[in-house]
Amino acid sequence: MFERRLYHHIDWVLIGAVLAICAVGLAMIYSTTGGAGRVYWTQVYALGLGLIAMAIAVSIDYRSLADKSHWLYFAMMILLVGVLFFGSVRGGSRRWIELGVFNLQPSEFAKATLALMLAKMLGEERRPALTNNDLLIAAGLTAVPFLIIARQPDLGTAITLLPILFVIAYVAGMPMKYIYAMLIVAVLAAPIGYKFALKDYQRERISTFLDPSSDPKGAGYQQIQARITVGSGGMMGKGFMGGTQGQLRFLPVAHNDFIFSVLAEEQGLLGVLVALGLYFFVIMRALDAARLAKDRLGAYLVLGVLASFTFQVLYNITMSAGLAPVKGLTLPLMSYGGSSLIATLAGFGLILNVRMRRFTN
Amino acid sequence: MALAEDRRRLTQRLTVLRVAIGVGFVLLAFGFWFFQIVQHAQFKEMAENNHQRTLTLRAPRGIIYDRTGKLLVENRNSFNISIDRERTKDLDRTIRVLSTVTGVDQKSVKDIVDRHRREPAYRPIVVVPDATLAQVAAVTARRLDFELPGVLVQEVPTRQYPDQDMAAHLIGYVGEASEDQMKDENVTTGSIVGQFGVERVYNKLLMGEDGARRVVVNSMGREIRTLEEVPPVQGRRVQLTVNYAMQKAAEDAFRNFGYNGSAVVLEPKNGDVLTLTSLPAFDPNDFATGIDRATWASLNTNKLRPLQNRAIQGRYSPGSTFKVLIATAALEEGVITPERQIFCAGGGTFYGRFFQCLGKHGSVDMRRAIEKSCNTYFYTVGDMLGIDRIHKWGELLGLAGKSGIDLPNEVESIVPSQEWKRKRFKEKWYSGDTVSVAIGQGMVDVTPMGLAVMMATVANGGSRVVPRLVKASDEGKGWQPVAMPPSPYPPLLLKPETASVVRDGLWLVVNGSGTGGRARIAGRDVAGKTGTAQVISLQGRERARGKTDQDLRDHGWFVFMAPKNNPEIAGVVFAEHGEHGSSAAQVARHIIETYFAQRDGLPLPVLTPRPPATPTTPVRAAAVANMAAIAPPEAGQGDTALARRSRTARFVAEPR
């Protein structure tokens, strides 16, 4: 099924940029964990597995995948529910399936699955204009994994599903009035939600975000330390493995959620601009794949995958500068985390897949 | 066509997404620029505060030696356990764990932290000073498993006084600088400065300069590496004028004979203080690591007042030792010749009152009068001199006023004058007052130091000396003598005859048939004079008899110089409740004997332990513990005690 000529249409530039980001991530993990330790090698292996996953995602025609998307979706839901019952517990939440050497986090793979499902549903050729009914079904399909993952509880990952729905619905022609309506509801509901829907610790995070110094030792600590980490980097940074905030653990989970802060500290504004440029380039290049896609299905699939990726990148980097409430969201491609890396690379495999098959029938 | 319409909308909405994402990235880049460039300096400083800690390296204080090179004060290393509040995530928990681990009362740790609450958080608070090795081991073991973030153990030099309470009032003690001291001496919080004695007066010489070490610490407060280190500079070595052997001899003798009191021995030619003791004393080691409340309270409430330096702060009636001054003044003023005889029939009548002598001495000249301590003779001579000339000689010989020794809080010795009484009591001087003063009773009130200076001045032929404690200091370039300020007192040459007559008389006191026989040392020609300071008047004694358990026994004095011709040492012994001067004389004898033995390279004399002079009954023991109201009259109370004596005991004389 992998025709030889397709090989010439693979977007090597995008792969190169993605791998460059992975390399930066590996270097930062190496730096913050003090050398080639267990964490570093785990990430290296995950990168290898991720490339295999990417190759698989490229090789199977996305249209065949889309045809099976409801089965994939169904299987994923079962897996997620299974995690709720049989997953291993760490840090108070049940997200992982133990696979001996590896712990798999199925929710990471739920993103691509949902993107495929929604793209298939809303992007099928021959379908008439988007109806409210379609939107409701799409919302329902999103809500199921959202609620399951939120139950783990892992609100951070659950929230990354929402951009998939919104972006696909948006490009699929969701009327603008709905978008405006949603914005208005969001603005009005925010204070009510703050008061009633959020748990105490969540409220605390938001209020300390608005005034971190109100609790410099508790919830505001990470945020203050994030700003200090970034700000003290300056233009040129403190040098590879030369950071103090990350190296001396003033910033918690530096190799994970706050890896970009460490990059800013050690490589300075120059490193930040290079990394931001790489991400921006990757996103723009991937958007090109959507524009060039042969069909709506391909375009929506690319956008769905890209939506959660872009959201996560923007949110994580904002948070690592201490400009957003601290949330357990990793930086895709850079943060430590095998499942995330493999799932993200598989997602990029789908994007490459769509672009590669833009001339095929 | 629907498909084309679709395409168009897709392209359009893609553009919107592109722009939105682009704006997002530009905003992010702007945010990083703002933190990393615009606010860089501020965050850089915050990061440094995070991971750098400056530790004070306390300078060891200078070591103190006696004049013979014997070590008096040194330093030892001790461990302080401190809390660095900047790095304790949960202060209360840290206090709780720390007090469990070290076995220290949790509340006292909390109190210490509370006391320093207002200080900057980066300055570690010492919560367990002078920790035991077990405590240090317990803490360092815990620190590794992150149970005690922000707790650090520092090695610090601490003052050590190997001879405990010996010469405690002279050497003094150290302690944390008070607010005033921080301002005056320009030292930082927590600095250890001298608080008493030589440690305080010569603090600048002894203190040295603290160093500093800048270290990198991680978020748990553990040291990772040292960035830079400025080593501390130890304080200068200081050599005192004190003679260890004599100082020890004095204190041993007091204990052996069972007295509290004071002894001062000077070198007459230059005022070097060879011995300065005050008993009971305290142990300055208790102060070295911060004195605990209970010990401090007991030192302050103890009726025997161990913190008082009796040598310069205790004022007592000099009794017959004052006759040295009267004799010298009379000869110098020429009111009497040494050979002139005065008849003693057991007392004499002056200004219509009978003043008693304790013997019937018959005709005595000055030498005999001194030997026999004849009151009648000195009543007569004192009356001839008049109070103002007595006062003048008090000043010339160094008995009146302060000696000027380099110790803080000295009180003035009082040798009255007409003007003094007018000012003090708004009363005219009566000639009868002079008669009591002539034998050291009435309105005379002196410190042991005052009498020591008087004896040194008489011994050296008339040059009043200023006692001094420090002989030399060493900054690392060898011993440099400490410059002596020129004496503020004009040299006064006593007539050779005066000096020799007075010394002859004093020699007879010890070596003739006088009261100082207990100080006799064969071949050493000790010259001296005993005296008795009344603790309570005779009338008072009647009243108090059997009705009080306070110690009402009189104090004993002995002033001395030796050898008689060309004296090398001069001084005083004050035996509290020694009852009479011979009690003091036996203490003096041991000091003097030690001096000569050491000078001549002979084995030092050994005291034969003997039971206390008076058998100590339980009642007496209680009496000693409760002494306060009546004796000794100290600074501030001295005036009232003096007034009381001047009214009730004026006409009672009790020579010894």
Coordinates of N, CA and C in Angstrom, one line a residue, chain A residues 4 35-38 70 87 93 118 159 174 204 211 214 229 259 264-265 275 278 295 307 316 326 349 358:
Chain A
R4 N 5.8 3.7 -4.2 CA 7.2 4.3 -4.2 C 7.1 5.8 -4.4
G35 N 22.4 14.8 33.4 CA 23.1 13.8 32.6 C 22.2 12.7 32.0
A36 N 22.9 11.8 31.4 CA 22.1 10.7 30.7 C 21.7 9.7 31.7
G37 N 20.6 10.0 32.5 CA 20.1 9.1 33.5 C 18.9 8.3 32.9
R38 N 18.1 7.8 33.9 CA 17.0 7.0 33.5 C 16.0 7.8 32.7
H70 N -14.7 4.9 13.6 CA -15.6 4.6 14.6 C -15.2 3.4 15.5
G87 N -6.2 1.0 35.9 CA -5.0 1.8 35.7 C -4.2 1.9 37.0
S93 N -3.9 10.4 40.7 CA -4.8 10.2 39.6 C -4.5 8.9 38.9
L118 N -13.9 13.0 14.4 CA -14.6 14.2 14.1 C -14.4 14.5 12.6
I159 N -9.0 18.9 28.7 CA -9.3 20.2 28.1 C -8.6 20.3 26.7
M174 N -19.1 26.1 11.1 CA -20.0 26.5 12.2 C -20.3 28.0 12.1
E204 N -7.9 28.3 44.2 CA -6.7 28.9 44.8 C -5.6 29.1 43.7
D211 N -2.4 37.1 41.8 CA -1.5 37.7 42.7 C -0.6 36.7 43.4
S214 N 0.6 36.6 47.0 CA -0.3 36.4 48.2 C 0.0 35.1 48.9
T229 N 12.9 32.1 37.0 CA 13.7 31.2 36.1 C 13.9 31.9 34.7
I259 N 9.8 22.6 31.3 CA 11.0 22.4 30.5 C 11.3 23.7 29.7
A264 N 14.6 28.7 28.7 CA 14.7 30.2 28.8 C 15.9 30.6 29.7
E265 N 16.0 29.8 30.8 CA 17.1 30.2 31.8 C 18.4 29.9 31.2
A275 N 13.4 28.4 19.7 CA 12.4 27.3 20.0 C 11.0 27.8 19.5
L278 N 10.8 27.4 15.9 CA 10.6 26.1 15.4 C 9.2 25.6 15.5
D295 N -8.8 16.5 0.2 CA -10.2 16.5 0.5 C -10.5 17.1 1.9
A307 N -4.9 21.2 16.3 CA -5.5 22.1 17.2 C -5.1 21.8 18.7
N316 N 1.3 25.9 27.4 CA 2.5 25.5 28.3 C 3.5 26.6 28.3
V326 N -0.9 27.6 36.8 CA -0.1 26.3 36.7 C -1.1 25.2 36.5
G349 N 2.5 12.0 12.1 CA 2.4 11.0 11.0 C 1.2 11.2 10.2
R358 N -1.7 14.0 -1.1 CA -2.6 15.1 -1.7 C -2.9 14.9 -3.2

